PDB file of C-alpha atoms in Angstrom:
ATOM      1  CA  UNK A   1     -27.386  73.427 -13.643  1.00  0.00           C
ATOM      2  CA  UNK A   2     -27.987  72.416 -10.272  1.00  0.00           C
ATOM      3  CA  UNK A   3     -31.315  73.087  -8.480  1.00  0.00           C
ATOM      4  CA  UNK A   4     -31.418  75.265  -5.410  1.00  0.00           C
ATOM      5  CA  UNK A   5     -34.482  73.950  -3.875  1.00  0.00           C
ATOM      6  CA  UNK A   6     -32.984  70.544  -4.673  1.00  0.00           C
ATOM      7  CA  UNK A   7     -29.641  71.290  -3.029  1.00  0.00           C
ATOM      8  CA  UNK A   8     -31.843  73.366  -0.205  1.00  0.00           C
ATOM      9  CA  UNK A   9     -33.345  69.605   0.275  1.00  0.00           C
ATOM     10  CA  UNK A  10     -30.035  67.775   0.117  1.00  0.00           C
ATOM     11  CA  UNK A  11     -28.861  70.462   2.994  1.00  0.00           C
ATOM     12  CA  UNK A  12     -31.871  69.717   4.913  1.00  0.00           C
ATOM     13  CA  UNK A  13     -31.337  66.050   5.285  1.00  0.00           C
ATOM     14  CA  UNK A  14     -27.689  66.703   6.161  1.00  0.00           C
ATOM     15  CA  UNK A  15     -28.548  68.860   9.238  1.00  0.00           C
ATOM     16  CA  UNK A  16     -32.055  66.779  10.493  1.00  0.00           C
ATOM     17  CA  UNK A  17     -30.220  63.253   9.276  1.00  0.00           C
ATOM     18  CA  UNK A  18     -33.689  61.669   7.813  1.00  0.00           C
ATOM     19  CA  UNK A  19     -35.829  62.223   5.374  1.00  0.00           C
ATOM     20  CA  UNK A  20     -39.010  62.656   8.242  1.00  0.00           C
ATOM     21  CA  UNK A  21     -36.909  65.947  10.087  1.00  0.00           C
ATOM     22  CA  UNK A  22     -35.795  67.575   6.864  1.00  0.00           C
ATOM     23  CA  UNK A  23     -39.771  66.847   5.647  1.00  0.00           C
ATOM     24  CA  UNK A  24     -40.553  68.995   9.358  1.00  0.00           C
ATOM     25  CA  UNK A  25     -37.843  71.486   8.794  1.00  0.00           C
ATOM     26  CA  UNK A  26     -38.611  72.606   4.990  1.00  0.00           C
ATOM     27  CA  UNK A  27     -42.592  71.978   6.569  1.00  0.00           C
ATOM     28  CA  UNK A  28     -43.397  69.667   3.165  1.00  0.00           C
ATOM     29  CA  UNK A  29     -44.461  65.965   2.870  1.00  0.00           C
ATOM     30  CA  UNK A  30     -41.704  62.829   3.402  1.00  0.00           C
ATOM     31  CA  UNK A  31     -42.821  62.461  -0.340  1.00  0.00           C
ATOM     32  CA  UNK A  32     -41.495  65.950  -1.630  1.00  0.00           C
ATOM     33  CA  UNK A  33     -38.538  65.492  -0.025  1.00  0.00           C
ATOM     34  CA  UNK A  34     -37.982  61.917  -1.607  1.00  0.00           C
ATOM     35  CA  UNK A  35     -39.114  63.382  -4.951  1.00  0.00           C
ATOM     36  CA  UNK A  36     -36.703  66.270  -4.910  1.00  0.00           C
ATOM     37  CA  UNK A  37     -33.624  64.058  -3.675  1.00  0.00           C
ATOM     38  CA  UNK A  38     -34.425  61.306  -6.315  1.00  0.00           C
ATOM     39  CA  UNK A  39     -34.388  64.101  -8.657  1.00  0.00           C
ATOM     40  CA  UNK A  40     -31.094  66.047  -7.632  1.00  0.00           C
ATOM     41  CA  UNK A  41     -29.316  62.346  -8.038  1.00  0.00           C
ATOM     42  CA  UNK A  42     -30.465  62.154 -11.390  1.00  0.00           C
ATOM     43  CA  UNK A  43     -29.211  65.626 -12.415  1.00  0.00           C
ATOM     44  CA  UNK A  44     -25.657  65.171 -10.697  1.00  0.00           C
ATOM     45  CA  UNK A  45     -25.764  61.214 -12.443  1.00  0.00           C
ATOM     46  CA  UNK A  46     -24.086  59.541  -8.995  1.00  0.00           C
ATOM     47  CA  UNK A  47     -26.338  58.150  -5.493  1.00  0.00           C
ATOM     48  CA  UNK A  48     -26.752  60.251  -3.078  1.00  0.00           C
ATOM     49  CA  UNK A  49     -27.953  58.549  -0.526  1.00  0.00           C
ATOM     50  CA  UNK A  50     -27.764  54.701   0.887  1.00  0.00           C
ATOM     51  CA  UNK A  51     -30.162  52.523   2.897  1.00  0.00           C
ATOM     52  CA  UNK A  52     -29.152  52.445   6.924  1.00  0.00           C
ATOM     53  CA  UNK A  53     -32.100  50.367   8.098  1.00  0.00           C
ATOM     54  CA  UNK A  54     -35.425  51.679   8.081  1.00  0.00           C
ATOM     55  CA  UNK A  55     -33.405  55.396   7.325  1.00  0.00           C
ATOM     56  CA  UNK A  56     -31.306  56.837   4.955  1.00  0.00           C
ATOM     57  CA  UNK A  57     -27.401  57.933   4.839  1.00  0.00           C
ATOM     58  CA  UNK A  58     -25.491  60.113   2.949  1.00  0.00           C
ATOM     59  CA  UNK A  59     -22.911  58.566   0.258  1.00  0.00           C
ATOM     60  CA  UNK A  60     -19.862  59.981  -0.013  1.00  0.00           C
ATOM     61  CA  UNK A  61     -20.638  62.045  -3.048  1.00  0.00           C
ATOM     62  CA  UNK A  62     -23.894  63.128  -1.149  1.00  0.00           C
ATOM     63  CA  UNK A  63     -21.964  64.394   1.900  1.00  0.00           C
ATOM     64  CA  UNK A  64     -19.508  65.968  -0.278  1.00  0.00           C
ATOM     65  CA  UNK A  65     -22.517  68.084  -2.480  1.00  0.00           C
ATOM     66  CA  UNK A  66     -24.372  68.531   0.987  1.00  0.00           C
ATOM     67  CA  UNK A  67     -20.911  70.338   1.913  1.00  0.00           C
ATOM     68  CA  UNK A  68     -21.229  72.464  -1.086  1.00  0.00           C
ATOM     69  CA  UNK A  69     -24.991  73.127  -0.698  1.00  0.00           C
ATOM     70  CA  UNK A  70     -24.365  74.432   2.588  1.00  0.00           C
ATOM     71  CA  UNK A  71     -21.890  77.069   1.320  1.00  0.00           C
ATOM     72  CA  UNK A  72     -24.398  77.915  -1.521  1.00  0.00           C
ATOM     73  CA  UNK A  73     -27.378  78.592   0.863  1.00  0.00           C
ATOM     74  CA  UNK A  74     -25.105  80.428   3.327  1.00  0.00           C
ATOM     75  CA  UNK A  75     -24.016  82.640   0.325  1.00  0.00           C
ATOM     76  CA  UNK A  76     -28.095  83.013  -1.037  1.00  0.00           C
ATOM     77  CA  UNK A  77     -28.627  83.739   2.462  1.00  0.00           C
ATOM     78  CA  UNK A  78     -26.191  86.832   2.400  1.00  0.00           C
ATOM     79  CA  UNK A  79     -27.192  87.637  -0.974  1.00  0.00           C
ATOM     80  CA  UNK A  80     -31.142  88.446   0.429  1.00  0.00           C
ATOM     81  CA  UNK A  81     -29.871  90.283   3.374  1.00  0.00           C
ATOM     82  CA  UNK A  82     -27.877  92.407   1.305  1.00  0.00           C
ATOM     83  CA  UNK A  83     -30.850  93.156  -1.152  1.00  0.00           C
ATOM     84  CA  UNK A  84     -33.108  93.433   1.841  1.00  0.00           C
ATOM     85  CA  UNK A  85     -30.508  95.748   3.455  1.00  0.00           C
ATOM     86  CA  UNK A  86     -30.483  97.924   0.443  1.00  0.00           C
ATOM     87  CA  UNK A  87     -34.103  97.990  -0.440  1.00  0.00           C
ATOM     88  CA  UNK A  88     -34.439  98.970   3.248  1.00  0.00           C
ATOM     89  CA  UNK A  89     -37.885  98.278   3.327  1.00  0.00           C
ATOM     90  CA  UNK A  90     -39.263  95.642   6.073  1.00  0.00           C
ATOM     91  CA  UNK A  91     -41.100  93.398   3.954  1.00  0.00           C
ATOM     92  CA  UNK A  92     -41.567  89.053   3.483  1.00  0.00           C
ATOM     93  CA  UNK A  93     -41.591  86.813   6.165  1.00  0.00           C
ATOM     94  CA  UNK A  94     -39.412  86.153   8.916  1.00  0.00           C
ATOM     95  CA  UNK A  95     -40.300  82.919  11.844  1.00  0.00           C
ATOM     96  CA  UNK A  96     -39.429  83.441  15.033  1.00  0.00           C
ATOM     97  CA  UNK A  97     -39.958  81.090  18.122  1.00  0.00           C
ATOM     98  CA  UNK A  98     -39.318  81.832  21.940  1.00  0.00           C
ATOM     99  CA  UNK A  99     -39.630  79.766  25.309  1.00  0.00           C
ATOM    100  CA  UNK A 100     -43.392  79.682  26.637  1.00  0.00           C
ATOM    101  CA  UNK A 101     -42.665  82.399  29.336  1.00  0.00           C
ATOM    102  CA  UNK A 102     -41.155  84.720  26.766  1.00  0.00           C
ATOM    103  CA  UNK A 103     -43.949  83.700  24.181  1.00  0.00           C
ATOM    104  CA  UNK A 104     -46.489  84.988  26.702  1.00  0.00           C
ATOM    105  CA  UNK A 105     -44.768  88.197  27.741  1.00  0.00           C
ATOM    106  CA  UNK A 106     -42.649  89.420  24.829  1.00  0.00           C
ATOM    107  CA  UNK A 107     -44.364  88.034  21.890  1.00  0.00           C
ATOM    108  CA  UNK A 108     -48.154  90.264  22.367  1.00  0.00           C
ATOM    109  CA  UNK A 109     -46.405  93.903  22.471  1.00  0.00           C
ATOM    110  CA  UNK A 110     -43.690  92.963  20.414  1.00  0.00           C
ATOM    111  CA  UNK A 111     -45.686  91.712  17.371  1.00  0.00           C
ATOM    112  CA  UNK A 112     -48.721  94.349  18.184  1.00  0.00           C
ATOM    113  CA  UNK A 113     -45.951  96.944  17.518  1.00  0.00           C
ATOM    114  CA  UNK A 114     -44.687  95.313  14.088  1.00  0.00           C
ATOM    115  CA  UNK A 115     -47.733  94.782  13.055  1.00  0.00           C
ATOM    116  CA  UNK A 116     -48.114  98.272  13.668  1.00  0.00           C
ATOM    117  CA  UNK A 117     -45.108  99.917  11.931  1.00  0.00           C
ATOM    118  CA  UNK A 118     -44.477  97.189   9.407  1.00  0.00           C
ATOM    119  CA  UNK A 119     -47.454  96.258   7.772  1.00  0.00           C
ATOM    120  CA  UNK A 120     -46.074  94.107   5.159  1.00  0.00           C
ATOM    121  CA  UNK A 121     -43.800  92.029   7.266  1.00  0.00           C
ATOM    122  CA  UNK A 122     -45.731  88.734   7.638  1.00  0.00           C
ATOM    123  CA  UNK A 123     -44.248  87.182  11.398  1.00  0.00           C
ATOM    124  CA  UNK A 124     -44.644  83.509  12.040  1.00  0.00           C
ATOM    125  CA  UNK A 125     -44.238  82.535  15.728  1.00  0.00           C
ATOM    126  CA  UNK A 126     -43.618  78.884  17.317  1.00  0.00           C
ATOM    127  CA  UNK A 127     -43.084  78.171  20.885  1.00  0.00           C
ATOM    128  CA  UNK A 128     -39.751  76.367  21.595  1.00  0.00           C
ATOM    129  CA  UNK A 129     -37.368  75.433  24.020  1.00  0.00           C
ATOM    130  CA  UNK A 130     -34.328  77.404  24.249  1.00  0.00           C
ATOM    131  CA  UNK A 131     -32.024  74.879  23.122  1.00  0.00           C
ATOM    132  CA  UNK A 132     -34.551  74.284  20.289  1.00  0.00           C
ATOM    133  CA  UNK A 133     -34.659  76.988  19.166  1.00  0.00           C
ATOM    134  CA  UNK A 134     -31.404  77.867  18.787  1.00  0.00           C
ATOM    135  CA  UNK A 135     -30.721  74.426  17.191  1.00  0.00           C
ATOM    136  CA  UNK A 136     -33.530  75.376  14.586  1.00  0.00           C
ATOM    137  CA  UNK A 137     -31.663  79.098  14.006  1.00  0.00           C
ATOM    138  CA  UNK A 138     -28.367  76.750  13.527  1.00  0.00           C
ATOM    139  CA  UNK A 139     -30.375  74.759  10.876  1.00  0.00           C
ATOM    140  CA  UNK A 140     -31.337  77.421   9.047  1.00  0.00           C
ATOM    141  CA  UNK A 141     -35.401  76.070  10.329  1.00  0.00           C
ATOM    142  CA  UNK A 142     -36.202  79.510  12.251  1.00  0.00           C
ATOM    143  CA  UNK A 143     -34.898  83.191  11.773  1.00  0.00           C
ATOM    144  CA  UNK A 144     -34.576  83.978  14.984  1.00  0.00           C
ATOM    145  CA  UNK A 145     -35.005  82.621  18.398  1.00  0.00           C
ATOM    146  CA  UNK A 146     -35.443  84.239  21.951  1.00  0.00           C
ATOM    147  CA  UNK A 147     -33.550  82.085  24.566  1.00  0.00           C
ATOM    148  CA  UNK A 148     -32.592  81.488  27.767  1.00  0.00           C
ATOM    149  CA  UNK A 149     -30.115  80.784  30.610  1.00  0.00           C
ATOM    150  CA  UNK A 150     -29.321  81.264  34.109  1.00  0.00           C
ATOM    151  CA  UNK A 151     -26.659  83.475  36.147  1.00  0.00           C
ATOM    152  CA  UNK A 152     -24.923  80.504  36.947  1.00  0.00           C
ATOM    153  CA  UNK A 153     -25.319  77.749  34.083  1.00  0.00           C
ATOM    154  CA  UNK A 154     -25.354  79.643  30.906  1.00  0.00           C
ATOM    155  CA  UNK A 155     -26.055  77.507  27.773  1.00  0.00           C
ATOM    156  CA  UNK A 156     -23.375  78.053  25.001  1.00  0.00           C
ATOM    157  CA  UNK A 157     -24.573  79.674  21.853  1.00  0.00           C
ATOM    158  CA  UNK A 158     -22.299  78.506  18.639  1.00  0.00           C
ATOM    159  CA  UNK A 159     -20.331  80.252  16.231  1.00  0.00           C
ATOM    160  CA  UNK A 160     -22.387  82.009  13.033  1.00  0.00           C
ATOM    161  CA  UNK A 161     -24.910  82.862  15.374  1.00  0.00           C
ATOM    162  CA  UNK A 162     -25.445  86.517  16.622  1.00  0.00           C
ATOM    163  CA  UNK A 163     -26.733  87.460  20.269  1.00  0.00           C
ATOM    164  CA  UNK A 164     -28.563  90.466  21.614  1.00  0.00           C
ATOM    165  CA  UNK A 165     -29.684  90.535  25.385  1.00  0.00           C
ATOM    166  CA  UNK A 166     -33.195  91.692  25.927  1.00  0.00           C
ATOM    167  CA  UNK A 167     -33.404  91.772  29.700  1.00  0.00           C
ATOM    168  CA  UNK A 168     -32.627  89.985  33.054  1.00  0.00           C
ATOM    169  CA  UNK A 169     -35.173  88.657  34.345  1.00  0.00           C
ATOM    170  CA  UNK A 170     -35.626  87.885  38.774  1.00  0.00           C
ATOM    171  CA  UNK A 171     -37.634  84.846  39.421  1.00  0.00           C
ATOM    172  CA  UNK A 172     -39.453  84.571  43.007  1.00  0.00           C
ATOM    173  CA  UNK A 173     -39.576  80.958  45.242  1.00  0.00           C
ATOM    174  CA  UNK A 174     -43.805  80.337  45.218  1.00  0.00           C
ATOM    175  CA  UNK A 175     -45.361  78.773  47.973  1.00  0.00           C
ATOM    176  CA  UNK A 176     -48.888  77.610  49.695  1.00  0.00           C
ATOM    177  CA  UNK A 177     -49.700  81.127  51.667  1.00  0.00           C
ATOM    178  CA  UNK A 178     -49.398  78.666  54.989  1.00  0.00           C
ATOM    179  CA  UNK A 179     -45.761  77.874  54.205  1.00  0.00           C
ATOM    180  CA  UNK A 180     -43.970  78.125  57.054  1.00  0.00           C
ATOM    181  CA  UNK A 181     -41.587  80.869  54.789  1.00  0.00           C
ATOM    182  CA  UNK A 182     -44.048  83.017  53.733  1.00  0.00           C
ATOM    183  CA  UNK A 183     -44.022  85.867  56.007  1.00  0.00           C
ATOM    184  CA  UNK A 184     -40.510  86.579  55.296  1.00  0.00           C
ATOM    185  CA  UNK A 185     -39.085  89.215  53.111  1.00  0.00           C
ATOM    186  CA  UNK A 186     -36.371  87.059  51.864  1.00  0.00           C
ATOM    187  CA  UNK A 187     -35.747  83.857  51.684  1.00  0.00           C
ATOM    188  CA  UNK A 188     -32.278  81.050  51.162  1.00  0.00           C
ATOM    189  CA  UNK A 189     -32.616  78.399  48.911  1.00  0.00           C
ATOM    190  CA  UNK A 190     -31.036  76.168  51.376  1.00  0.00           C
ATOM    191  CA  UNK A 191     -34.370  76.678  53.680  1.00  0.00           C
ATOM    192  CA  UNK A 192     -36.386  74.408  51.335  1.00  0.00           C
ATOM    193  CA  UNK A 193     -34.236  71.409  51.581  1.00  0.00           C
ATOM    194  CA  UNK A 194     -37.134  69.662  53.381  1.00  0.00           C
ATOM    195  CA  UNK A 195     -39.521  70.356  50.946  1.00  0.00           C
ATOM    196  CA  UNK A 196     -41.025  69.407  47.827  1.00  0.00           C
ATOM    197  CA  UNK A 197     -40.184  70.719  44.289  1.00  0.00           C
ATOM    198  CA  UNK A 198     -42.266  71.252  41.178  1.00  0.00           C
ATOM    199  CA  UNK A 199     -40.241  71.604  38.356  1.00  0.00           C
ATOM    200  CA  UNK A 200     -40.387  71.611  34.525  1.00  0.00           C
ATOM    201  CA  UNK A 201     -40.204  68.196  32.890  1.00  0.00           C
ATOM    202  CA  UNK A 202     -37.131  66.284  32.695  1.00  0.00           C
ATOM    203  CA  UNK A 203     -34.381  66.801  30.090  1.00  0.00           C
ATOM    204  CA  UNK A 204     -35.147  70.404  30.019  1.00  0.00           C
ATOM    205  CA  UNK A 205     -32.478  73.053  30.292  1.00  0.00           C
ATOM    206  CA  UNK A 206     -34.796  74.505  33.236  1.00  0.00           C
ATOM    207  CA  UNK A 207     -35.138  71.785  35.099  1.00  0.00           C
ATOM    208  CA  UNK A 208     -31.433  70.876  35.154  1.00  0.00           C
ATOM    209  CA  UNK A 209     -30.663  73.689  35.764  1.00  0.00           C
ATOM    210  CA  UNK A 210     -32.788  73.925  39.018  1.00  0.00           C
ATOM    211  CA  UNK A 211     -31.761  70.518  40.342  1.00  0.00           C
ATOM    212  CA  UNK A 212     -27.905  71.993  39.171  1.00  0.00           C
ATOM    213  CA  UNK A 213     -28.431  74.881  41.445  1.00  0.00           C
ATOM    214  CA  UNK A 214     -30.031  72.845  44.585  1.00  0.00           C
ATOM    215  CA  UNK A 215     -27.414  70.309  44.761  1.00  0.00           C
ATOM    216  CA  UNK A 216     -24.831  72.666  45.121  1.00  0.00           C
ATOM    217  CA  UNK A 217     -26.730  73.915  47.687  1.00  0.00           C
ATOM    218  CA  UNK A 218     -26.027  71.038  49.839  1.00  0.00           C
ATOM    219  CA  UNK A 219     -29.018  69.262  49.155  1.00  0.00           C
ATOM    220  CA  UNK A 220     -30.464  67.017  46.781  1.00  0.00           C
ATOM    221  CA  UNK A 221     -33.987  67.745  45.649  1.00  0.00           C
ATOM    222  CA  UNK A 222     -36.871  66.132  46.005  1.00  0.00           C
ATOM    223  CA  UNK A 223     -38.539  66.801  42.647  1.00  0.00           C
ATOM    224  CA  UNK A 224     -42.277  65.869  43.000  1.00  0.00           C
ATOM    225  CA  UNK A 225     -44.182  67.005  40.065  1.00  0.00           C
ATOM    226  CA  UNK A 226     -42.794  67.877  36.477  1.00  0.00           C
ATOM    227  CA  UNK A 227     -44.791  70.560  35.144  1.00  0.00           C
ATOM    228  CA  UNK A 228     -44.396  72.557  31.869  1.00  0.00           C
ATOM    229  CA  UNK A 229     -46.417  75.305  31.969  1.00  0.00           C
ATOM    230  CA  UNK A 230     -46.111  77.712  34.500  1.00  0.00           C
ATOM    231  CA  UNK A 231     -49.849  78.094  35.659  1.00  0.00           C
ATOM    232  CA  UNK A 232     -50.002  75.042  35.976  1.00  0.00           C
ATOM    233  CA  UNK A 233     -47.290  74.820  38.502  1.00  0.00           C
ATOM    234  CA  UNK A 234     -48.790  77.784  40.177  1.00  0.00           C
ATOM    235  CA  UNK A 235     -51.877  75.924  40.552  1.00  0.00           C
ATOM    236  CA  UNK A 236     -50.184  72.736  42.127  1.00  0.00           C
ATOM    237  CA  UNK A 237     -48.490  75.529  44.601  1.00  0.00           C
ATOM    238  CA  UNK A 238     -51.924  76.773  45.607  1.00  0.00           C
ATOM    239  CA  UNK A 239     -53.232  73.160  45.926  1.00  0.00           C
ATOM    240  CA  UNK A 240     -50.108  73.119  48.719  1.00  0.00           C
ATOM    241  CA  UNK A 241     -47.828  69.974  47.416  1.00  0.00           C
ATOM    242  CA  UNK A 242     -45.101  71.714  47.322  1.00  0.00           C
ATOM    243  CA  UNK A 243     -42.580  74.926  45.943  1.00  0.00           C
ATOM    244  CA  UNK A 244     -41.262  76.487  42.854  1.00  0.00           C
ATOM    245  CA  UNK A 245     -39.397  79.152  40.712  1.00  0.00           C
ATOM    246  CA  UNK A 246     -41.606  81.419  39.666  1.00  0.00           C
ATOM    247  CA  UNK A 247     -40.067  83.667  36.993  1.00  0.00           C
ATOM    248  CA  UNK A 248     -41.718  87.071  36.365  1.00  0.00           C
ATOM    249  CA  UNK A 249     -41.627  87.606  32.920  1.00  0.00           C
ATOM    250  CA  UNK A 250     -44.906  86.219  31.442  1.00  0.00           C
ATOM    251  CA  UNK A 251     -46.101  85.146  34.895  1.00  0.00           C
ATOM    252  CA  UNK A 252     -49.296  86.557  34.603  1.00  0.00           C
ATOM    253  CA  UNK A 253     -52.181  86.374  37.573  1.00  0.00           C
ATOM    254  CA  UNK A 254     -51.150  84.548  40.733  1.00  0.00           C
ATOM    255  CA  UNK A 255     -53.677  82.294  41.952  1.00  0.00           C
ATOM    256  CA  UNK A 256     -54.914  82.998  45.601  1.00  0.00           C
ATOM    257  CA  UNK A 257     -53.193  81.615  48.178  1.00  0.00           C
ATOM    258  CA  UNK A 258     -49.939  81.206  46.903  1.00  0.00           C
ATOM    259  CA  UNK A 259     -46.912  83.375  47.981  1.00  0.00           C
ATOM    260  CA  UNK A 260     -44.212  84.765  45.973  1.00  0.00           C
ATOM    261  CA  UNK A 261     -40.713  85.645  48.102  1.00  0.00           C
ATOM    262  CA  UNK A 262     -37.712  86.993  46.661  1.00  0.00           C
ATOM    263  CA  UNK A 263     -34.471  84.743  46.987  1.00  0.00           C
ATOM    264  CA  UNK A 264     -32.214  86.873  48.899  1.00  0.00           C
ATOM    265  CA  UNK A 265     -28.852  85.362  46.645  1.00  0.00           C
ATOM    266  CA  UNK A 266     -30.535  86.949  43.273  1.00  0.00           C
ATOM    267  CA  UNK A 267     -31.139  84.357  40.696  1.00  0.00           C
ATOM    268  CA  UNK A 268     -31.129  85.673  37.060  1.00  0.00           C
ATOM    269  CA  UNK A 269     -32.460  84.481  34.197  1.00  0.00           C
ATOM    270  CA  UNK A 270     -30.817  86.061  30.937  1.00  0.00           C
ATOM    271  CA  UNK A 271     -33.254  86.308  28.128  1.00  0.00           C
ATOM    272  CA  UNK A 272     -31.498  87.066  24.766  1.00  0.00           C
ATOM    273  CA  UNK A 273     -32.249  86.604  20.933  1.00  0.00           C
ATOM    274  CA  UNK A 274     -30.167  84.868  18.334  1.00  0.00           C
ATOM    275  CA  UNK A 275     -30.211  84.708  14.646  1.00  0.00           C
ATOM    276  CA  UNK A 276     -27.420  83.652  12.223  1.00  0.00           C
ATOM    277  CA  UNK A 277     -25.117  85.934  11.365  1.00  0.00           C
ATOM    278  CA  UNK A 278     -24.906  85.649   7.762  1.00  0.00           C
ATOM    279  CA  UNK A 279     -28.455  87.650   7.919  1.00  0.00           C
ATOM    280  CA  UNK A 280     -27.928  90.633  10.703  1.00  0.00           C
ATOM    281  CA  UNK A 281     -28.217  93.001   7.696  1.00  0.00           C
ATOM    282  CA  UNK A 282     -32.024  91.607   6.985  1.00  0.00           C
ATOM    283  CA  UNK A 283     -34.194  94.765   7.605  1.00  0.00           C
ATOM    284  CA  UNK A 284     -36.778  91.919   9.067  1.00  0.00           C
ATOM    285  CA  UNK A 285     -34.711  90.827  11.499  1.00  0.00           C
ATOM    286  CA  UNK A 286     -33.461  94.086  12.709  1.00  0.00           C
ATOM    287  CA  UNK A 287     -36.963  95.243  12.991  1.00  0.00           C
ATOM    288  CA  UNK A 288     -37.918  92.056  15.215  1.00  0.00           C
ATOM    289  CA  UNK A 289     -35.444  92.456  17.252  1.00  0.00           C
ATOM    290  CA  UNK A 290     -35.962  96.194  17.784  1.00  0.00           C
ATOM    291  CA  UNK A 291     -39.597  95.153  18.789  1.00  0.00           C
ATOM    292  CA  UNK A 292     -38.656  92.339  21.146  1.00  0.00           C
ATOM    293  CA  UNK A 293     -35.894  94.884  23.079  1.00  0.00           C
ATOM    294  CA  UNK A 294     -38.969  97.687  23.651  1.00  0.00           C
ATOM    295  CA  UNK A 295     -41.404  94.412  24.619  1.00  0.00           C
ATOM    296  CA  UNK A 296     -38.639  93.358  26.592  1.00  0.00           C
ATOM    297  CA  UNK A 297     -37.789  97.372  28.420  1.00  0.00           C
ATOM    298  CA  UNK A 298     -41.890  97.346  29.135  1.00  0.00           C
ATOM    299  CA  UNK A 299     -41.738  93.397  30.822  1.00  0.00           C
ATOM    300  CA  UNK A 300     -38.687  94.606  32.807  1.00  0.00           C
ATOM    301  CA  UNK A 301     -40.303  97.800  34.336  1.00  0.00           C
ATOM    302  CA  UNK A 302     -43.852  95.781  34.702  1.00  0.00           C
ATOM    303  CA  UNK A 303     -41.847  93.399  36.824  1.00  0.00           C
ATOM    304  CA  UNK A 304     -39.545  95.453  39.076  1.00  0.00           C
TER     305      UNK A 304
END
């Protein structure tokens, strides 16, 4: 009889591809994992896994049980939403992670209000970047993630996965008060060619998807300061090096002397949640997502 936490293991490893991520995705020790896999090859009788440098690989037999395990799980995974489903009652533990600005404004009202009406749901949060997150949904690593993309670069969402939009959200262009811009109503993206960006870090979807979105603008940026977190970009705003996106949701207090002006060819952010598919009947997850959408309607009218 083969172990599920064994094969759960064995699956783990196949998705991360060492022993160190599927150790970070199951959250246990490099040991436990090495434990459990020496102990799933003795059960089956063949090797599992082969040296590949300093790392490991998957034989052919352990590919072709990792196959299986993934199957398995998938079918466990039904199995509990079904039971969940028809116990109907919103109970366990369900992780869910979001992008910082959606952490700060979602995440507060959302899990005040489960907290609330679902006592015995016990929610985990962890703040990740959209394409993280959904990877860790896809991995089976996080329940459900609340994600991101823009009007004009969307970032594709693959198949098993389920989407739900919660809002749209407007970002503004910040600038130093003294800006030359910031008396006017409105403003073109094409006016800032001259000056100075801040943007999130590198490798980001965000920031790609800002220099994406200035270049075909006619221009290329000039990206002076990669900054993560969004007061903190504020802050370098007030200081006057330079401009920004400022998205609403989550934004928070403006520091003084900075200046927020619309862009007058709207920019939209889509902020959606995703969750595999095999669990949409989880009572959990329904309930989390119910919470995020009314988080989501109150963020929307705070910001419009």
């Amino acid at each position: 009889m083969l172990n599920l936490e064994r094969l759960r293991t064995l699956d783990a490893l196949a998705r991360h591809g060492s022993v160190s991520g599927a150790a970070a995705g199951l959250h246990v020790t490099t040991s436990a994992v090495s434990q459990q896999l020496a102990k799933l090859e003795r059960e089956v009788g063949q090797r599992l896994l082969a040296r590949n440098g300093r790392g490991v690989r998957l034989t052919d037999a352990g590919r072709l049980l990792a196959d299986h395990a993934a199957r398995i799980l998938s079918q466990v995974e039904l199995a509990q939403s079904d039971i969940e489903a028809q116990r109907g009652e919103v109970v366990g533990e369900i992780l869910v992670s979001a992008f910082p600005t959606a952490a700060r404004g979602l995440f507060p009202a959302a899990l005040r209000a489960m907290h609330a009406d679902h006592p015995e749901l016990r929610v985990r949060t962890r703040e990740l970047e959209p394409e993280d997150g959904i990877l860790g949904v896809l991995r089976g690593d996080i329940d459900l993630a609340v994600a991101l993309d823009w009007s004009n670069k969307r970032l594709p969402v693959p198949g098993g996965l389920t989407r739900v939009e919660l809002l749209d959200d407007l970002p503004d262009i910040a600038m130093p008060a003294g800006h030359r811009l910031a008396g006017r109503a409105e403003v073109d993206l094409e006016e800032f060619a001259d000056d100075a960006w801040v943007s999130w870090p590198e490798g980001e979807f965000c920031h790609d998807w800002l220099v994406f979105t200035l270049r075909s603008k006619g221009f290329e940026p000039r990206i002076a300061h990669l900054v993560g977190e969004h007061h903190t970009q504020l802050a370098l705003i007030a200081a006057g090096v330079g401009v920004c996106v400022a998205p609403r949701l989550g934004r928070g207090p403006v520091p003084d002397g900075v200046r927020l002006v619309p862009v007058r060819q709207r920019m939209r952010r889509h902020v959606y949640a995703v969750w595999r598919t095999d669990a949409d009947r989880r009572p959990s997850v329904r309930a989390t997502v119910a919470a995020l959408r009314e988080a989501a309607r109150e963020a929307g009218e705070a910001s419009a």
